[in-house]
CSV table of C-alpha atoms in Angstrom, one decimal:
chain,number,residue,atom,x,y,z
A,1,MET,CA,-0.5,-0.3,-0.2
A,2,MET,CA,0.8,3.4,-0.3
A,3,LYS,CA,2.7,6.0,1.4
A,4,LEU,CA,1.1,8.7,1.1
A,5,ALA,CA,2.6,12.4,2.9
A,6,PRO,CA,0.4,16.0,4.3
A,7,TYR,CA,0.2,19.2,2.8
A,8,PRO,CA,2.8,20.9,3.4
A,9,GLU,CA,0.5,23.6,5.5
A,10,TYR,CA,-2.6,23.7,7.4
A,11,LYS,CA,-5.0,26.4,9.0
A,12,ASP,CA,-7.7,25.4,11.2
A,13,SER,CA,-11.4,24.7,9.8
A,14,ALA,CA,-12.7,25.6,13.6
A,15,VAL,CA,-15.4,23.0,12.5
A,16,PRO,CA,-15.4,19.9,15.7
A,17,TRP,CA,-15.5,17.1,13.6
A,18,LEU,CA,-13.4,18.2,10.8
A,19,GLY,CA,-10.0,20.0,12.4
A,20,LYS,CA,-7.6,21.1,10.2
A,21,ILE,CA,-7.3,21.3,6.9
A,22,PRO,CA,-5.3,22.6,3.9
A,23,ALA,CA,-4.0,26.5,3.3
A,24,HIS,CA,-5.4,26.7,0.3
A,25,TRP,CA,-9.2,25.0,0.8
A,26,ASP,CA,-11.6,26.8,1.5
A,27,LEU,CA,-14.6,25.7,3.9
A,28,PHE,CA,-18.0,26.9,2.9
A,29,ARG,CA,-21.8,26.2,3.8
A,30,ASN,CA,-23.7,24.2,1.1
A,31,GLY,CA,-25.3,26.3,-0.1
A,32,ARG,CA,-22.2,28.1,-1.2
A,33,LEU,CA,-22.1,25.1,-3.1
A,34,PHE,CA,-25.2,23.9,-4.6
A,35,SER,CA,-29.1,25.3,-4.9
A,36,GLN,CA,-32.2,23.3,-5.0
A,37,ARG,CA,-34.0,21.6,-7.9
A,38,ASN,CA,-37.3,20.8,-7.8
A,39,GLU,CA,-38.1,19.4,-10.8
A,40,THR,CA,-41.4,17.4,-11.6
A,41,GLY,CA,-42.8,16.5,-15.0
A,42,PHE,CA,-40.8,14.4,-16.7
A,43,GLY,CA,-43.0,11.1,-16.2
A,44,GLU,CA,-40.2,9.9,-19.3
A,45,LEU,CA,-37.5,9.7,-18.2
A,46,PRO,CA,-35.7,6.4,-16.3
A,47,ILE,CA,-36.2,5.4,-12.7
A,48,LEU,CA,-33.2,5.8,-10.9
A,49,GLU,CA,-32.3,4.0,-7.5
A,50,VAL,CA,-29.6,4.6,-4.6
A,51,SER,CA,-27.7,1.7,-2.1
A,52,LEU,CA,-25.9,2.7,0.6
A,53,LYS,CA,-23.1,1.4,-0.9
A,54,THR,CA,-22.9,2.3,-4.0
A,55,GLY,CA,-24.7,5.3,-4.7
A,56,ILE,CA,-27.2,6.6,-7.5
A,57,ARG,CA,-27.3,4.3,-11.4
A,58,VAL,CA,-30.3,3.4,-13.4
A,59,ARG,CA,-32.8,1.4,-11.3
A,60,ASP,CA,-33.7,-2.3,-14.2
A,61,MET,CA,-37.4,-2.4,-14.0
A,62,GLU,CA,-37.0,-6.1,-16.3
A,63,ASN,CA,-34.7,-7.5,-13.6
A,64,LEU,CA,-36.6,-6.3,-10.4
A,65,LYS,CA,-36.8,-9.2,-8.0
A,66,ARG,CA,-40.1,-7.8,-6.8
A,67,LYS,CA,-42.0,-5.8,-9.6
A,68,GLN,CA,-43.2,-2.6,-8.7
A,69,VAL,CA,-45.8,-0.9,-10.3
A,70,MET,CA,-45.3,3.0,-11.0
A,71,SER,CA,-47.9,5.4,-10.2
A,72,ASP,CA,-48.1,8.9,-11.3
A,73,ARG,CA,-44.6,10.0,-12.6
A,74,GLU,CA,-45.2,13.0,-12.7
A,75,LYS,CA,-44.7,14.3,-9.8
A,76,TYR,CA,-41.5,12.7,-8.8
A,77,LYS,CA,-38.6,14.5,-8.9
A,78,ARG,CA,-36.0,15.2,-11.6
A,79,ALA,CA,-32.4,14.8,-11.2
A,80,ALA,CA,-29.7,16.1,-13.7
A,81,GLN,CA,-26.5,14.0,-15.1
A,82,GLY,CA,-24.0,15.3,-12.5
A,83,ASP,CA,-26.3,16.4,-9.7
A,84,ILE,CA,-26.2,15.1,-6.0
A,85,ALA,CA,-29.3,13.0,-4.6
A,86,TYR,CA,-30.1,11.7,-1.6
A,87,ASN,CA,-32.5,10.7,0.5
A,88,MET,CA,-33.2,12.2,3.5
A,89,MET,CA,-33.6,9.8,6.0
A,90,ARG,CA,-31.1,8.0,5.1
A,91,MET,CA,-28.2,10.3,3.4
A,92,TRP,CA,-26.8,9.9,7.3
A,93,GLN,CA,-26.4,5.7,6.0
A,94,GLY,CA,-24.7,7.2,3.3
A,95,ALA,CA,-28.0,7.6,0.9
A,96,VAL,CA,-26.3,10.8,-1.7
A,97,GLY,CA,-24.5,9.6,-4.8
A,98,VAL,CA,-24.5,11.6,-8.6
A,99,ALA,CA,-26.7,10.8,-11.0
A,100,PRO,CA,-24.9,9.2,-14.0
A,101,VAL,CA,-27.9,10.0,-16.2
A,102,ASP,CA,-31.3,12.0,-16.1
A,103,GLY,CA,-33.5,10.5,-14.1
A,104,LEU,CA,-36.3,10.2,-11.7
A,105,VAL,CA,-36.0,9.8,-8.2
A,106,SER,CA,-38.7,10.2,-5.5
A,107,PRO,CA,-41.1,12.7,-3.9
A,108,ALA,CA,-38.8,11.7,-0.3
A,109,TYR,CA,-35.4,13.3,-1.7
A,110,VAL,CA,-33.2,15.9,-2.2
A,111,VAL,CA,-31.7,17.0,-6.0
A,112,VAL,CA,-28.9,19.9,-5.5
A,113,ARG,CA,-27.5,21.4,-8.2
A,114,PRO,CA,-23.8,21.9,-8.3
A,115,PHE,CA,-22.5,25.6,-8.9
A,116,PRO,CA,-19.4,26.1,-11.2
A,117,GLU,CA,-17.1,25.6,-8.7
A,118,VAL,CA,-18.2,21.9,-7.6
A,119,ASP,CA,-16.7,18.3,-8.8
A,120,CYS,CA,-19.8,16.5,-7.6
A,121,ARG,CA,-18.2,13.3,-7.6
A,122,TYR,CA,-16.3,14.8,-5.1
A,123,PHE,CA,-18.5,15.6,-2.8
A,124,SER,CA,-19.9,12.5,-3.2
A,125,TYR,CA,-17.3,11.1,-1.6
A,126,LEU,CA,-17.0,13.9,0.8
A,127,PHE,CA,-20.6,13.0,1.9
A,128,ARG,CA,-20.3,9.0,2.7
A,129,THR,CA,-17.9,9.8,5.0
A,130,ALA,CA,-18.1,8.8,8.3
A,131,SER,CA,-16.6,11.8,10.0
A,132,TYR,CA,-20.5,13.9,7.6
A,133,MET,CA,-22.0,11.1,8.2
A,134,ASN,CA,-22.0,11.3,11.3
A,135,GLU,CA,-23.0,15.6,11.0
A,136,VAL,CA,-26.0,14.8,9.5
A,137,ASP,CA,-27.3,13.5,11.6
A,138,ALA,CA,-26.6,16.0,14.2
A,139,TYR,CA,-28.2,18.2,11.2
A,140,SER,CA,-31.8,16.3,10.5
A,141,ARG,CA,-34.9,16.3,12.8
A,142,GLY,CA,-37.3,14.6,13.5
A,143,ILE,CA,-39.3,12.6,16.7
A,144,VAL,CA,-37.7,9.8,16.7
A,145,LYS,CA,-34.0,9.3,15.9
A,146,ASP,CA,-34.6,6.4,13.4
A,147,ARG,CA,-36.7,8.9,11.4
A,148,ASN,CA,-34.9,12.0,11.5
A,149,ARG,CA,-35.0,13.8,7.7
A,150,LEU,CA,-32.4,16.5,6.5
A,151,TYR,CA,-34.3,18.2,5.1
A,152,TRP,CA,-32.5,21.5,2.4
A,153,GLN,CA,-33.3,23.7,4.4
A,154,ASP,CA,-30.3,22.3,6.3
A,155,PHE,CA,-28.1,20.2,4.1
A,156,LYS,CA,-27.3,23.8,2.6
A,157,ARG,CA,-26.3,24.9,6.4
A,158,MET,CA,-23.3,21.8,6.9
A,159,PRO,CA,-19.7,23.1,6.4
A,160,SER,CA,-18.1,21.5,3.7
A,161,PRO,CA,-14.1,21.5,3.4
A,162,VAL,CA,-13.7,22.8,-0.5
A,163,PRO,CA,-10.4,22.5,-2.2
A,164,PRO,CA,-9.5,24.4,-5.4
A,165,ILE,CA,-11.6,22.8,-8.1
A,166,GLU,CA,-8.4,21.5,-9.7
A,167,GLU,CA,-7.8,19.9,-6.9
A,168,GLN,CA,-11.7,18.0,-6.9
A,169,ARG,CA,-10.9,17.2,-10.0
A,170,ASN,CA,-7.6,15.6,-9.0
A,171,ILE,CA,-8.8,13.8,-5.6
A,172,THR,CA,-11.7,12.1,-7.3
A,173,LYS,CA,-9.2,10.3,-10.5
A,174,PHE,CA,-6.9,9.3,-8.0
A,175,LEU,CA,-9.9,7.6,-5.4
A,176,ASP,CA,-11.4,6.4,-8.1
A,177,ALA,CA,-8.2,4.6,-10.2
A,178,VAL,CA,-8.0,3.4,-6.0
A,179,GLY,CA,-11.1,2.0,-5.5
A,180,SER,CA,-11.3,0.5,-9.6
A,181,LYS,CA,-7.7,-1.5,-7.8
A,182,ALA,CA,-9.3,-1.9,-4.8
A,183,GLN,CA,-12.6,-3.9,-6.3
A,184,ARG,CA,-10.6,-5.7,-8.7
A,185,PHE,CA,-8.8,-7.1,-5.3
A,186,ILE,CA,-11.6,-8.1,-3.9
A,187,ARG,CA,-13.5,-9.3,-6.4
A,188,ASN,CA,-11.0,-12.1,-7.1
A,189,LYS,CA,-10.4,-13.2,-3.7
A,190,GLN,CA,-14.9,-13.2,-3.7
A,191,ARG,CA,-13.9,-15.8,-7.0
A,192,LEU,CA,-11.1,-18.0,-5.0
A,193,ILE,CA,-13.3,-18.0,-2.1
A,194,GLU,CA,-16.2,-19.4,-4.1
A,195,LEU,CA,-14.0,-21.9,-6.4
A,196,LEU,CA,-12.7,-22.7,-2.7
A,197,LYS,CA,-16.6,-23.2,-1.6
A,198,GLU,CA,-16.9,-25.4,-4.9
A,199,GLN,CA,-13.6,-27.3,-3.3
A,200,LYS,CA,-15.3,-28.2,-0.4
A,201,GLN,CA,-18.5,-28.8,-1.3
A,202,ASN,CA,-16.7,-32.1,-3.6
A,203,VAL,CA,-14.7,-32.9,-1.1
A,204,ILE,CA,-18.3,-33.7,0.9
A,205,ASN,CA,-19.8,-35.2,-1.9
A,206,GLN,CA,-17.2,-38.0,-3.0
A,207,ALA,CA,-16.7,-38.9,0.3
A,208,VAL,CA,-20.7,-38.6,1.0
A,209,THR,CA,-21.5,-40.8,-1.6
A,210,ARG,CA,-18.9,-42.3,-3.1
A,211,GLY,CA,-16.6,-43.2,0.2
A,212,LEU,CA,-12.7,-43.0,0.0
A,213,ASP,CA,-11.5,-46.7,-1.4
A,214,PRO,CA,-11.0,-45.4,-5.1
A,215,LYS,CA,-10.9,-49.4,-5.4
A,216,VAL,CA,-14.5,-50.1,-4.6
A,217,LYS,CA,-16.9,-51.6,-6.6
A,218,PHE,CA,-20.1,-49.8,-7.1
A,219,LYS,CA,-24.1,-50.7,-7.6
A,220,PRO,CA,-27.1,-49.0,-8.4
A,221,SER,CA,-29.2,-47.3,-5.1
A,222,GLY,CA,-31.7,-47.1,-6.6
A,223,VAL,CA,-31.9,-43.6,-6.1
A,224,GLU,CA,-31.4,-41.5,-9.2
A,225,TRP,CA,-30.5,-38.4,-7.3
A,226,ILE,CA,-27.7,-40.6,-5.1
A,227,GLY,CA,-26.8,-42.9,-8.1
A,228,ASP,CA,-24.1,-45.4,-7.9
A,229,ILE,CA,-22.9,-46.5,-4.1
A,230,PRO,CA,-20.5,-48.8,-2.7
A,231,GLU,CA,-21.6,-52.1,-3.4
A,232,HIS,CA,-21.4,-52.9,0.3
A,233,TRP,CA,-23.7,-49.6,1.6
A,234,ASP,CA,-27.2,-49.4,1.6
A,235,ALA,CA,-29.8,-46.7,0.7
A,236,ARG,CA,-32.1,-46.1,3.3
A,237,ARG,CA,-35.4,-43.4,4.1
A,238,LEU,CA,-34.6,-41.2,6.6
A,239,ARG,CA,-37.8,-42.1,8.9
A,240,THR,CA,-35.7,-45.5,9.6
A,241,LEU,CA,-32.4,-43.4,10.8
A,242,ALA,CA,-33.1,-41.0,12.8
A,243,ALA,CA,-37.0,-39.8,15.3
A,244,VAL,CA,-38.0,-36.6,13.0
A,245,ARG,CA,-39.9,-32.8,14.9
A,246,ALA,CA,-41.1,-30.1,13.7
A,247,SER,CA,-40.6,-27.9,15.4
A,248,GLY,CA,-43.7,-25.5,17.1
A,249,VAL,CA,-41.7,-23.5,20.4
A,250,ASP,CA,-41.7,-19.9,19.4
A,251,LYS,CA,-40.3,-17.0,20.2
A,252,ASN,CA,-43.4,-15.7,22.6
A,253,THR,CA,-43.3,-16.3,26.1
A,254,ASP,CA,-45.7,-17.2,28.3
A,255,GLU,CA,-45.6,-17.2,32.3
A,256,ASP,CA,-47.1,-20.3,32.4
A,257,GLU,CA,-44.9,-21.6,30.6
A,258,VAL,CA,-41.1,-22.5,31.2
A,259,PRO,CA,-38.2,-20.5,30.5
A,260,VAL,CA,-35.9,-21.5,28.2
A,261,MET,CA,-33.2,-20.4,25.6
A,262,LEU,CA,-34.3,-20.9,21.3
A,263,CYS,CA,-31.8,-22.1,18.4
A,264,ASN,CA,-33.7,-20.7,15.6
A,265,TYR,CA,-33.4,-20.0,12.2
A,266,VAL,CA,-30.6,-17.7,11.9
A,267,ASP,CA,-28.3,-20.5,14.2
A,268,VAL,CA,-28.0,-22.8,11.6
A,269,TYR,CA,-27.9,-21.0,8.6
A,270,LYS,CA,-24.3,-19.0,9.7
A,271,ASN,CA,-22.8,-22.0,11.6
A,272,ASP,CA,-22.4,-25.5,11.1
A,273,ARG,CA,-21.9,-26.5,14.8
A,274,ILE,CA,-24.7,-25.4,17.7
A,275,THR,CA,-22.3,-25.2,20.8
A,276,ALA,CA,-23.2,-23.2,24.0
A,277,ALA,CA,-20.8,-19.9,22.7
A,278,ILE,CA,-24.2,-19.0,20.8
A,279,ASP,CA,-26.0,-16.3,22.1
A,280,PHE,CA,-29.0,-17.5,22.2
A,281,MET,CA,-32.3,-15.8,22.0
A,282,LYS,CA,-34.6,-16.1,25.1
A,283,ALA,CA,-38.0,-17.6,24.9
A,284,THR,CA,-40.8,-20.1,27.6
A,285,ALA,CA,-41.6,-23.7,26.2
A,286,THR,CA,-43.5,-26.5,27.6
A,287,PRO,CA,-42.2,-29.2,30.2
A,288,GLU,CA,-43.5,-31.6,27.0
A,289,GLU,CA,-41.3,-29.1,24.2
A,290,ILE,CA,-39.1,-29.3,26.2
A,291,ARG,CA,-38.7,-33.0,26.4
A,292,VAL,CA,-39.1,-33.4,22.4
A,293,PHE,CA,-36.7,-30.8,21.1
A,294,GLU,CA,-34.3,-29.6,24.3
A,295,LEU,CA,-30.9,-30.5,22.2
A,296,LYS,CA,-28.7,-33.3,22.8
A,297,ALA,CA,-25.4,-34.7,21.6
A,298,GLY,CA,-25.7,-35.8,18.0
A,299,ASP,CA,-28.8,-33.5,16.9
A,300,VAL,CA,-29.2,-32.5,13.7
A,301,ILE,CA,-31.2,-29.6,12.7
A,302,ILE,CA,-32.5,-28.0,9.4
A,303,THR,CA,-34.5,-25.7,8.4
A,304,LYS,CA,-38.1,-27.0,7.3
A,305,ASP,CA,-39.2,-23.1,4.8
A,306,SER,CA,-37.9,-20.7,3.5
A,307,GLU,CA,-38.3,-17.7,1.6
A,308,SER,CA,-35.6,-19.0,-0.6
A,309,TRP,CA,-35.9,-22.5,-2.7
A,310,ASP,CA,-32.4,-23.2,-2.7
A,311,ASP,CA,-32.2,-22.0,1.7
A,312,ILE,CA,-34.8,-25.3,2.4
A,313,ALA,CA,-33.0,-28.6,4.3
A,314,ILE,CA,-29.9,-26.7,5.1
A,315,PRO,CA,-28.2,-28.2,8.0
A,316,THR,CA,-25.8,-28.2,11.6
A,317,PHE,CA,-24.7,-30.2,14.0
A,318,VAL,CA,-24.7,-30.5,17.7
A,319,PRO,CA,-21.7,-31.8,18.7
A,320,GLU,CA,-22.5,-31.9,22.6
A,321,ALA,CA,-25.2,-31.3,24.7
A,322,ILE,CA,-26.8,-28.2,24.9
A,323,PRO,CA,-29.1,-27.9,28.3
A,324,GLY,CA,-32.3,-25.3,27.9
A,325,VAL,CA,-31.3,-24.9,24.7
A,326,VAL,CA,-34.6,-26.4,22.8
A,327,CYS,CA,-35.1,-25.6,18.5
A,328,ALA,CA,-37.6,-23.2,17.4
A,329,TYR,CA,-39.9,-23.0,15.0
A,330,HIS,CA,-38.6,-23.6,11.2
A,331,LEU,CA,-36.2,-26.0,11.9
A,332,ALA,CA,-36.6,-29.4,12.2
A,333,LEU,CA,-34.9,-31.5,15.0
A,334,ILE,CA,-33.3,-35.0,13.4
A,335,ARG,CA,-32.4,-37.7,16.1
A,336,PRO,CA,-30.0,-40.8,15.1
A,337,PHE,CA,-31.1,-43.9,16.2
A,338,SER,CA,-28.3,-44.9,17.8
A,339,GLY,CA,-26.6,-48.2,16.0
A,340,GLU,CA,-27.6,-47.4,12.8
A,341,ILE,CA,-26.0,-43.8,11.7
A,342,GLU,CA,-23.7,-41.4,13.7
A,343,GLY,CA,-24.8,-37.8,13.8
A,344,GLU,CA,-22.1,-35.6,12.4
A,345,PHE,CA,-21.7,-38.0,9.1
A,346,LEU,CA,-26.0,-38.2,8.3
A,347,PHE,CA,-24.7,-33.7,9.2
A,348,ARG,CA,-22.3,-34.3,6.5
A,349,ALA,CA,-25.0,-36.4,4.5
A,350,PHE,CA,-27.6,-33.6,4.6
A,351,SER,CA,-25.0,-31.2,3.5
A,352,SER,CA,-24.1,-33.1,0.5
A,353,ASP,CA,-26.1,-31.9,-3.4
A,354,PRO,CA,-27.2,-36.1,-4.5
A,355,VAL,CA,-29.1,-35.7,-0.7
A,356,ALA,CA,-30.3,-31.9,-0.9
A,357,ASP,CA,-31.6,-31.9,-4.1
A,358,GLN,CA,-34.0,-34.6,-3.1
A,359,PHE,CA,-36.1,-31.4,-0.3
A,360,ARG,CA,-35.6,-28.8,-3.0
A,361,ILE,CA,-37.7,-30.9,-5.6
A,362,ALA,CA,-40.1,-32.4,-2.5
A,363,ALA,CA,-39.8,-28.5,-1.6
A,364,THR,CA,-43.5,-26.7,-2.4
A,365,GLY,CA,-44.4,-22.8,-2.7
A,366,VAL,CA,-44.8,-19.5,-4.0
A,367,THR,CA,-43.4,-17.5,-1.8
A,368,ARG,CA,-42.3,-19.5,0.5
A,369,PHE,CA,-41.0,-22.6,0.4
A,370,GLY,CA,-41.4,-25.5,2.6
A,371,LEU,CA,-41.0,-29.2,3.3
A,372,ALA,CA,-43.4,-31.7,4.9
A,373,GLN,CA,-42.5,-33.0,7.5
A,374,GLY,CA,-43.0,-36.2,5.3
A,375,ALA,CA,-41.1,-35.3,3.2
A,376,ILE,CA,-38.1,-34.8,5.1
A,377,LYS,CA,-38.6,-38.1,6.8
A,378,GLY,CA,-38.9,-40.0,3.1
A,379,ALA,CA,-35.2,-38.9,2.1
A,380,PHE,CA,-32.9,-41.8,1.0
A,381,PHE,CA,-29.5,-41.2,2.5
A,382,PRO,CA,-26.3,-43.8,0.9
A,383,LEU,CA,-25.8,-45.7,4.6
A,384,PRO,CA,-22.2,-46.4,5.1
A,385,PRO,CA,-21.8,-49.5,8.0
A,386,LEU,CA,-20.4,-47.0,11.3
A,387,GLU,CA,-16.6,-47.7,11.1
A,388,GLU,CA,-16.5,-45.8,7.0
A,389,GLN,CA,-19.1,-43.9,8.5
A,390,ARG,CA,-16.6,-42.1,11.7
A,391,ALA,CA,-13.2,-42.8,9.1
A,392,ILE,CA,-15.4,-40.6,6.7
A,393,ILE,CA,-16.6,-37.9,9.1
A,394,ALA,CA,-12.4,-37.6,10.0
A,395,HIS,CA,-10.9,-37.2,6.9
A,396,ILE,CA,-14.3,-34.9,5.8
A,397,ASN,CA,-13.5,-32.6,9.1
A,398,GLU,CA,-10.3,-32.5,8.2
A,399,LYS,CA,-10.2,-31.4,4.3
A,400,CYS,CA,-12.4,-29.3,5.1
A,401,ALA,CA,-10.8,-27.6,8.2
A,402,GLU,CA,-8.1,-27.0,5.0
A,403,ILE,CA,-10.3,-25.2,3.1
A,404,SER,CA,-11.8,-23.0,5.8
A,405,GLN,CA,-9.0,-21.8,7.0
A,406,ALA,CA,-8.0,-20.2,3.3
A,407,ILE,CA,-11.3,-19.0,3.4
A,408,SER,CA,-11.4,-17.5,6.3
A,409,ARG,CA,-7.6,-16.0,5.0
A,410,ALA,CA,-9.5,-14.7,2.0
A,411,GLU,CA,-12.4,-13.4,4.0
A,412,ARG,CA,-10.3,-11.2,6.1
A,413,GLU,CA,-7.9,-10.0,3.3
A,414,ILE,CA,-11.1,-8.7,1.5
A,415,GLU,CA,-11.8,-7.4,5.5
A,416,LEU,CA,-8.8,-5.2,5.9
A,417,MET,CA,-9.0,-3.7,2.0
A,418,ARG,CA,-12.3,-2.3,2.9
A,419,GLU,CA,-11.2,-0.7,5.8
A,420,TYR,CA,-7.6,0.7,4.1
A,421,ARG,CA,-10.2,2.2,1.0
A,422,THR,CA,-12.7,3.4,3.8
A,423,ARG,CA,-10.1,5.3,5.8
A,424,LEU,CA,-8.2,6.7,2.6
A,425,ILE,CA,-11.0,8.5,1.0
A,426,SER,CA,-11.7,9.8,4.1
A,427,ASP,CA,-7.6,11.2,4.9
A,428,VAL,CA,-7.9,12.7,1.5
A,429,VAL,CA,-11.2,14.3,1.1
A,430,THR,CA,-10.0,15.7,4.6
A,431,GLY,CA,-7.1,17.2,3.8
A,432,GLN,CA,-4.8,14.9,5.8
A,433,VAL,CA,-2.8,13.1,3.2
A,434,ASP,CA,-1.7,15.1,0.1
A,435,VAL,CA,-3.0,13.4,-3.3
A,436,ARG,CA,-2.0,16.7,-5.8
A,437,ASN,CA,1.3,14.7,-7.8
A,438,ILE,CA,0.0,11.5,-7.3
A,439,GLU,CA,0.6,9.9,-11.2
A,440,VAL,CA,-3.0,7.8,-12.2
A,441,PRO,CA,-3.6,6.1,-14.9
A,442,GLU,CA,-7.2,6.5,-16.7
A,443,ILE,CA,-10.5,4.9,-15.7
A,444,ALA,CA,-12.9,4.1,-18.3
A,445,GLU,CA,-16.0,5.5,-17.8
A,446,ASP,CA,-17.7,1.9,-18.5
A,447,GLU,CA,-15.3,0.8,-14.8
A,448,LEU,CA,-16.2,3.9,-13.6
A,449,LEU,CA,-20.2,2.7,-13.0
A,450,THR,CA,-18.9,-0.5,-11.4
A,451,LEU,CA,-16.4,0.6,-9.4
A,452,ASP,CA,-18.4,0.1,-5.9
A,453,GLU,CA,-20.5,-2.9,-6.5
A,454,ASP,CA,-19.6,-5.0,-4.3
A,455,THR,CA,-22.3,-6.7,-4.1
A,456,THR,CA,-21.4,-8.7,-0.7
A,457,ASP,CA,-22.6,-5.8,1.2
A,458,ALA,CA,-24.5,-4.1,-1.5
A,459,ASP,CA,-28.2,-2.2,0.6
A,460,ASP,CA,-30.6,-0.8,-1.9
A,461,LEU,CA,-33.4,0.9,-0.2
A,462,ASN,CA,-36.2,-0.8,-2.1
A,463,SER,CA,-38.9,-1.0,0.8
A,464,ASP,CA,-38.8,1.9,2.8
A,465,GLU,CA,-40.8,5.5,2.8
A,466,GLY,CA,-37.4,7.2,1.0
A,467,GLU,CA,-37.2,5.0,-2.0
A,468,MET,CA,-36.5,6.1,-4.8
A,469,ASP,CA,-38.5,4.5,-7.1
A,470,GLU,CA,-41.6,5.3,-4.3
A,471,THR,CA,-44.6,4.3,-5.6
A,472,ASP,CA,-47.3,4.2,-1.8
């Protein structure tokens, strides 16, 4: 990472959050830099949307996950190319950006037009820094803090550091170039993570359905999804291997019930192992629910319904009993029969594609998908002898641990790069470091439009009264 020097001379800005700024910079209120644009009646223009991470872009109306009816577009505000628009309720979170083309934004947005000495992309970077967003919070008004709004009258009173216009452009060019390199780094690491996850899945698939002996002879399993299995294995329905119970224990509390902790959907979805270290939700349950659903060593828990078809039958494993913790609603508790199947082998089998495909096919629903208890019990599983199950478990754990470590390293490198990029932007736009003489390559326009498209943390504002394409 590059080493950057401070400016040769500074002066006190008299603004606490900003501190000292370069001696040749100005400090103006936003009303000296922008005027408000309040133009309606341009219904033919495209709809613009904002993301907390990617700024403003044209909405892809054809590929929306949920279709929206655009009512009374004539009331939508026009944002001209190069204008800045911000969500009055979410500006403090970074819901602000530069319009890439002429387009329409919700009446719940403020649109500001730059004066000649303003490079809007510099100010877009500035407005999304943590220190500036904190200042936005102080200037916002409302009855409830998280519903505060930053009106134009308050936005125009906010002070901003103002480098000379050419220096604004140099800063923008520098940050675009650094952002491009950072994003390429992140994308390459994300591709590596996907490849490692595929490698991990292949290890599980191979071991669970084919075993560890490369010389073993195979036979048809009789199950289309599983295919051939080693000739000394069986293929059995889950009902013959484990007890399957769908939980109905919810998060509500009843003073007539016993206090418990809930292992809920999120706990299962996010963890391969359920342990006492997890911060479980408090709830209550009847004595009978505790008897049936309290977590025992060797239990497997799966998601039995979800908003996503891909998230059906996601499994987790309970290596040790956790007294006082019960399996919650939206989940099924699967308790292996002693002497038939190891709980950890069952967990790995649930994770394998041939087994998981059965549950995806069996899932029913339109907006929410679910598995009937009979569909869970009726699924087929490959079944090696117990000793071989234990050898397969040890093999998978060893190989997956190595892969998981590589994934963790890549995720940490992504996290560090994001932290570096965020800190660098803040330091550059507030004048803590001098980039005037840094040579940077030209960035193609199509690359500029995707600089910040980091899909792992994008947070589109599509369900709020302040969304750009508000229809209510």
